[in-house]
Amino acid sequence: MKILTLNLRYDKPDQGNNDWKFRRYAIAKLIQSHDPDIIGTQEGKAHQILDLHRLLPQYQSIGTDQIGNGTGEYCAIFYQIKRFQCIKSKDFWLSDTPNLVGSMSSTWGNSTPKLVSFGVFISRETQQQITVFNTHLDYHSEQSRKLSIPLIQKQLSQVNPENSLLILTGDFNAEPNSEERLALLKPLSNKIKLLDSLSDIPLESQQTFHDFTGEAIAAVDTIYYDHRLPLKSVTIDINQIEDIWPSDHFPVMAEFNSLIATPS
């Protein structure tokens, strides 16, 4: 099983080859080359998600946008429809009122709503269930990021480990040794422990944000995975596609040996 996470870079628009009208094809080729089963994306606007559907018809996606009316950024999760069936999907907002669509809390410090999208998927081959959460934490407010973690963990803890494996993808806008990222490594109340797929490589090699320069400066993107899943490999793809950077973030892709849970 292959899981990929990628901040798409919202269609600002950017200049030259960094413009979405060019990057969309580069992203599609990148995805086709890796052939991931499930993809956590961040920052995509509605037309960007639609473009990827047109270019990648083998995928379906779930998730709403941060505003809740289709005008904001999405944390869309794409999945290969021939390999997985989605049996449930939900979104919640990172605020004091997580079930209120588009909500923000004034004391958190973020200026735009932030959300988590998640889906419950069943492998058509093995019938194994996997629950995938995907998020994009606030860039400016450390307070918002710190308050977001307990909310996310509360939802992660509701996954029944007897029925499902667990994955968390995202742009966390925080370094691996930050308080908020370290908190995600603590065992959940359902006894699942998440592991950082990039933790065994040097910190400087975990960097993913490069601002369209190719020189990464921040380790903010990763894939957290259920401790019962055997990690085969993890890669940060630092390559251009036909002289175009697919995004201002490098994608992270983790491959697992099996979609069958191993004993804890």
CSV table of C-alpha atoms in Angstrom, one decimal:
chain,number,residue,atom,x,y,z
A,1,MET,CA,0.0,0.0,0.0
A,2,LYS,CA,1.3,3.5,-0.9
A,3,ILE,CA,0.2,6.7,0.8
A,4,LEU,CA,1.3,10.1,-0.5
A,5,THR,CA,0.9,13.6,1.0
A,6,LEU,CA,1.2,16.8,-0.9
A,7,ASN,CA,0.5,20.4,-0.3
A,8,LEU,CA,-0.8,21.4,-3.8
A,9,ARG,CA,-0.1,25.2,-3.3
A,10,TYR,CA,-3.3,27.1,-3.8
A,11,ASP,CA,-3.8,28.8,-7.2
A,12,LYS,CA,-2.7,32.3,-6.1
A,13,PRO,CA,-2.0,32.6,-9.2
A,14,ASP,CA,1.8,32.2,-9.4
A,15,GLN,CA,4.1,33.4,-12.2
A,16,GLY,CA,5.6,31.5,-15.1
A,17,ASN,CA,6.0,27.8,-14.8
A,18,ASN,CA,4.7,28.0,-11.2
A,19,ASP,CA,1.2,28.8,-12.4
A,20,TRP,CA,-1.4,26.2,-11.8
A,21,LYS,CA,-2.2,25.8,-15.5
A,22,PHE,CA,1.3,24.2,-15.9
A,23,ARG,CA,1.7,22.6,-12.5
A,24,ARG,CA,-1.6,20.6,-12.7
A,25,TYR,CA,0.0,18.5,-15.4
A,26,ALA,CA,3.2,18.1,-13.4
A,27,ILE,CA,1.3,17.0,-10.4
A,28,ALA,CA,-0.7,14.5,-12.4
A,29,LYS,CA,2.4,13.0,-13.9
A,30,LEU,CA,4.0,12.9,-10.4
A,31,ILE,CA,1.0,11.0,-9.0
A,32,GLN,CA,1.0,8.6,-12.0
A,33,SER,CA,4.7,7.8,-11.5
A,34,HIS,CA,4.2,6.9,-7.9
A,35,ASP,CA,0.8,5.3,-8.3
A,36,PRO,CA,-0.3,5.9,-4.6
A,37,ASP,CA,-3.4,4.2,-3.3
A,38,ILE,CA,-4.4,7.1,-1.2
A,39,ILE,CA,-3.3,10.8,-1.3
A,40,GLY,CA,-3.7,13.5,1.3
A,41,THR,CA,-3.7,16.9,-0.3
A,42,GLN,CA,-3.7,20.3,1.2
A,43,GLU,CA,-4.5,23.9,0.0
A,44,GLY,CA,-6.3,22.9,-3.2
A,45,LYS,CA,-9.2,25.1,-4.3
A,46,ALA,CA,-12.3,23.6,-5.9
A,47,HIS,CA,-11.1,24.1,-9.5
A,48,GLN,CA,-7.8,22.5,-8.7
A,49,ILE,CA,-9.4,19.4,-7.2
A,50,LEU,CA,-11.6,19.2,-10.3
A,51,ASP,CA,-8.6,19.5,-12.6
A,52,LEU,CA,-6.9,16.6,-10.8
A,53,HIS,CA,-10.1,14.5,-11.2
A,54,ARG,CA,-10.1,15.2,-14.9
A,55,LEU,CA,-6.4,14.3,-15.2
A,56,LEU,CA,-6.6,11.3,-12.9
A,57,PRO,CA,-9.9,9.6,-13.5
A,58,GLN,CA,-8.8,6.5,-11.6
A,59,TYR,CA,-9.2,8.5,-8.3
A,60,GLN,CA,-12.2,9.7,-6.4
A,61,SER,CA,-11.9,12.2,-3.5
A,62,ILE,CA,-13.6,13.2,-0.3
A,63,GLY,CA,-13.5,16.3,1.9
A,64,THR,CA,-15.0,19.8,1.9
A,65,ASP,CA,-13.3,23.1,2.0
A,66,GLN,CA,-12.3,25.2,5.0
A,67,ILE,CA,-15.2,27.7,4.6
A,68,GLY,CA,-17.8,25.0,3.9
A,69,ASN,CA,-19.3,26.6,0.8
A,70,GLY,CA,-16.8,25.5,-1.8
A,71,THR,CA,-14.8,28.8,-1.9
A,72,GLY,CA,-12.0,27.9,0.5
A,73,GLU,CA,-9.0,25.5,0.5
A,74,TYR,CA,-9.7,21.7,0.7
A,75,CYS,CA,-7.9,18.9,2.6
A,76,ALA,CA,-9.1,16.5,0.0
A,77,ILE,CA,-8.2,12.8,0.2
A,78,PHE,CA,-7.9,11.0,-3.1
A,79,TYR,CA,-8.2,7.3,-3.4
A,80,GLN,CA,-8.0,4.7,-6.2
A,81,ILE,CA,-11.5,3.5,-6.7
A,82,LYS,CA,-10.4,0.1,-8.1
A,83,ARG,CA,-8.4,-0.6,-5.0
A,84,PHE,CA,-10.5,1.0,-2.2
A,85,GLN,CA,-14.1,1.7,-1.3
A,86,CYS,CA,-14.9,4.6,0.9
A,87,ILE,CA,-17.6,3.7,3.4
A,88,LYS,CA,-17.6,6.9,5.5
A,89,SER,CA,-16.2,10.4,5.3
A,90,LYS,CA,-16.4,13.4,7.6
A,91,ASP,CA,-14.9,16.8,8.2
A,92,PHE,CA,-14.4,18.7,11.4
A,93,TRP,CA,-13.0,22.2,12.2
A,94,LEU,CA,-10.1,23.0,14.4
A,95,SER,CA,-11.9,25.3,16.8
A,96,ASP,CA,-13.9,25.3,20.0
A,97,THR,CA,-16.9,24.2,17.9
A,98,PRO,CA,-15.5,21.5,15.6
A,99,ASN,CA,-18.8,20.4,14.3
A,100,LEU,CA,-19.8,24.0,13.2
A,101,VAL,CA,-18.9,24.3,9.5
A,102,GLY,CA,-16.3,27.0,8.8
A,103,SER,CA,-15.8,27.8,12.5
A,104,MET,CA,-12.9,29.6,14.0
A,105,SER,CA,-12.2,30.6,17.6
A,106,SER,CA,-11.0,34.1,18.3
A,107,THR,CA,-8.6,33.0,21.1
A,108,TRP,CA,-6.8,30.5,18.9
A,109,GLY,CA,-5.0,33.1,16.8
A,110,ASN,CA,-5.7,31.8,13.3
A,111,SER,CA,-7.2,34.2,10.7
A,112,THR,CA,-8.7,31.5,8.5
A,113,PRO,CA,-10.7,28.4,9.3
A,114,LYS,CA,-8.7,25.1,9.5
A,115,LEU,CA,-10.2,21.7,9.2
A,116,VAL,CA,-9.5,17.9,9.2
A,117,SER,CA,-11.0,15.6,6.6
A,118,PHE,CA,-11.1,11.9,7.1
A,119,GLY,CA,-12.4,8.8,5.4
A,120,VAL,CA,-12.9,5.1,6.3
A,121,PHE,CA,-11.7,2.9,3.4
A,122,ILE,CA,-11.8,-0.8,2.8
A,123,SER,CA,-9.3,-2.6,0.6
A,124,ARG,CA,-11.0,-4.4,-2.2
A,125,GLU,CA,-8.3,-7.0,-2.2
A,126,THR,CA,-7.8,-7.8,1.5
A,127,GLN,CA,-11.0,-6.3,3.1
A,128,GLN,CA,-8.8,-4.6,5.6
A,129,GLN,CA,-10.2,-1.3,6.9
A,130,ILE,CA,-8.1,1.8,7.1
A,131,THR,CA,-9.0,5.3,8.4
A,132,VAL,CA,-7.2,8.2,6.9
A,133,PHE,CA,-7.1,11.7,8.5
A,134,ASN,CA,-5.7,14.7,6.6
A,135,THR,CA,-5.1,18.2,7.8
A,136,HIS,CA,-3.3,21.5,7.2
A,137,LEU,CA,-2.5,23.3,10.5
A,138,ASP,CA,-2.2,27.1,10.7
A,139,TYR,CA,1.0,28.7,9.4
A,140,HIS,CA,1.0,31.8,11.6
A,141,SER,CA,-0.4,30.8,15.0
A,142,GLU,CA,1.5,28.4,17.2
A,143,GLN,CA,-1.4,28.7,19.6
A,144,SER,CA,-3.8,27.4,17.0
A,145,ARG,CA,-1.5,24.4,16.1
A,146,LYS,CA,-1.1,23.5,19.8
A,147,LEU,CA,-4.9,23.6,20.5
A,148,SER,CA,-5.6,21.7,17.3
A,149,ILE,CA,-3.6,18.6,18.4
A,150,PRO,CA,-5.9,17.5,21.3
A,151,LEU,CA,-8.9,17.9,19.0
A,152,ILE,CA,-7.3,15.7,16.3
A,153,GLN,CA,-6.2,13.1,18.9
A,154,LYS,CA,-9.7,12.9,20.2
A,155,GLN,CA,-11.0,12.0,16.8
A,156,LEU,CA,-8.1,9.6,16.2
A,157,SER,CA,-8.9,7.9,19.4
A,158,GLN,CA,-12.4,7.1,18.2
A,159,VAL,CA,-11.0,4.7,15.6
A,160,ASN,CA,-11.6,1.1,16.8
A,161,PRO,CA,-8.2,-0.7,16.5
A,162,GLU,CA,-10.0,-4.0,16.2
A,163,ASN,CA,-11.6,-2.9,13.0
A,164,SER,CA,-9.3,-0.4,11.4
A,165,LEU,CA,-5.7,0.8,10.8
A,166,LEU,CA,-4.9,4.5,11.1
A,167,ILE,CA,-3.1,7.0,9.0
A,168,LEU,CA,-2.6,10.8,9.4
A,169,THR,CA,-1.3,12.9,6.6
A,170,GLY,CA,-0.8,16.6,6.4
A,171,ASP,CA,1.1,19.9,6.3
A,172,PHE,CA,1.6,20.5,10.0
A,173,ASN,CA,3.5,23.8,9.6
A,174,ALA,CA,5.7,22.8,12.5
A,175,GLU,CA,9.1,21.0,12.7
A,176,PRO,CA,9.4,17.4,13.9
A,177,ASN,CA,10.8,18.4,17.3
A,178,SER,CA,8.1,20.9,18.0
A,179,GLU,CA,5.7,20.5,20.9
A,180,GLU,CA,2.7,19.9,18.6
A,181,ARG,CA,4.5,17.3,16.4
A,182,LEU,CA,5.9,15.4,19.4
A,183,ALA,CA,2.5,15.2,21.0
A,184,LEU,CA,1.2,13.3,18.0
A,185,LEU,CA,3.6,10.5,18.9
A,186,LYS,CA,2.0,9.8,22.2
A,187,PRO,CA,-0.1,6.6,22.5
A,188,LEU,CA,-3.8,7.3,21.9
A,189,SER,CA,-6.5,6.2,24.3
A,190,ASN,CA,-7.5,3.4,21.9
A,191,LYS,CA,-3.9,2.0,22.3
A,192,ILE,CA,-2.9,2.9,18.8
A,193,LYS,CA,0.5,4.6,18.6
A,194,LEU,CA,1.3,6.7,15.5
A,195,LEU,CA,4.8,6.7,14.1
A,196,ASP,CA,6.4,9.4,11.9
A,197,SER,CA,7.4,7.9,8.6
A,198,LEU,CA,10.3,10.3,8.3
A,199,SER,CA,11.7,9.9,11.8
A,200,ASP,CA,14.6,7.6,10.8
A,201,ILE,CA,16.2,10.0,8.3
A,202,PRO,CA,18.3,13.0,9.3
A,203,LEU,CA,16.3,16.1,10.1
A,204,GLU,CA,17.8,18.2,7.2
A,205,SER,CA,16.6,15.4,4.9
A,206,GLN,CA,13.1,15.6,6.2
A,207,GLN,CA,12.6,19.2,4.8
A,208,THR,CA,9.8,19.5,2.3
A,209,PHE,CA,8.9,23.2,1.9
A,210,HIS,CA,11.1,24.8,-0.8
A,211,ASP,CA,9.1,27.8,-2.1
A,212,PHE,CA,9.6,26.8,-5.8
A,213,THR,CA,13.4,27.0,-5.4
A,214,GLY,CA,14.2,23.3,-5.0
A,215,GLU,CA,16.1,24.1,-1.8
A,216,ALA,CA,14.0,22.8,1.0
A,217,ILE,CA,14.0,24.9,4.2
A,218,ALA,CA,11.3,23.5,6.5
A,219,ALA,CA,10.3,19.9,7.6
A,220,VAL,CA,6.5,20.4,7.8
A,221,ASP,CA,4.9,17.6,5.8
A,222,THR,CA,4.8,14.0,6.8
A,223,ILE,CA,2.8,10.8,7.1
A,224,TYR,CA,2.0,9.4,10.5
A,225,TYR,CA,1.2,5.7,10.5
A,226,ASP,CA,-0.3,3.0,12.7
A,227,HIS,CA,2.4,1.2,14.7
A,228,ARG,CA,0.9,-2.1,13.5
A,229,LEU,CA,1.7,-1.3,9.8
A,230,PRO,CA,5.1,-2.5,8.5
A,231,LEU,CA,6.8,0.5,6.8
A,232,LYS,CA,8.7,-0.6,3.7
A,233,SER,CA,10.1,2.7,2.5
A,234,VAL,CA,9.5,6.4,2.6
A,235,THR,CA,10.6,9.0,0.0
A,236,ILE,CA,10.6,12.7,-0.4
A,237,ASP,CA,10.4,13.4,-4.2
A,238,ILE,CA,12.6,16.4,-4.9
A,239,ASN,CA,12.4,16.2,-8.7
A,240,GLN,CA,11.0,18.6,-11.2
A,241,ILE,CA,8.6,17.3,-13.9
A,242,GLU,CA,9.8,18.6,-17.3
A,243,ASP,CA,11.4,21.7,-15.6
A,244,ILE,CA,8.3,22.4,-13.6
A,245,TRP,CA,8.0,22.2,-9.8
A,246,PRO,CA,4.7,20.4,-9.1
A,247,SER,CA,4.3,22.5,-5.9
A,248,ASP,CA,6.2,24.7,-3.5
A,249,HIS,CA,6.3,21.6,-1.2
A,250,PHE,CA,7.9,18.3,-2.0
A,251,PRO,CA,5.6,15.3,-1.7
A,252,VAL,CA,6.2,12.6,0.8
A,253,MET,CA,5.3,9.0,-0.1
A,254,ALA,CA,5.3,6.0,2.3
A,255,GLU,CA,5.0,2.4,1.2
A,256,PHE,CA,3.9,-0.4,3.5
A,257,ASN,CA,4.6,-4.1,3.0
A,258,SER,CA,1.1,-5.1,3.8
A,259,LEU,CA,-2.3,-3.8,4.6
A,260,ILE,CA,-2.8,-6.4,7.3
A,261,ALA,CA,-2.2,-5.3,10.8
A,262,THR,CA,0.7,-7.0,12.6
A,263,PRO,CA,0.4,-7.8,16.3
A,264,SER,CA,1.0,-4.9,18.7
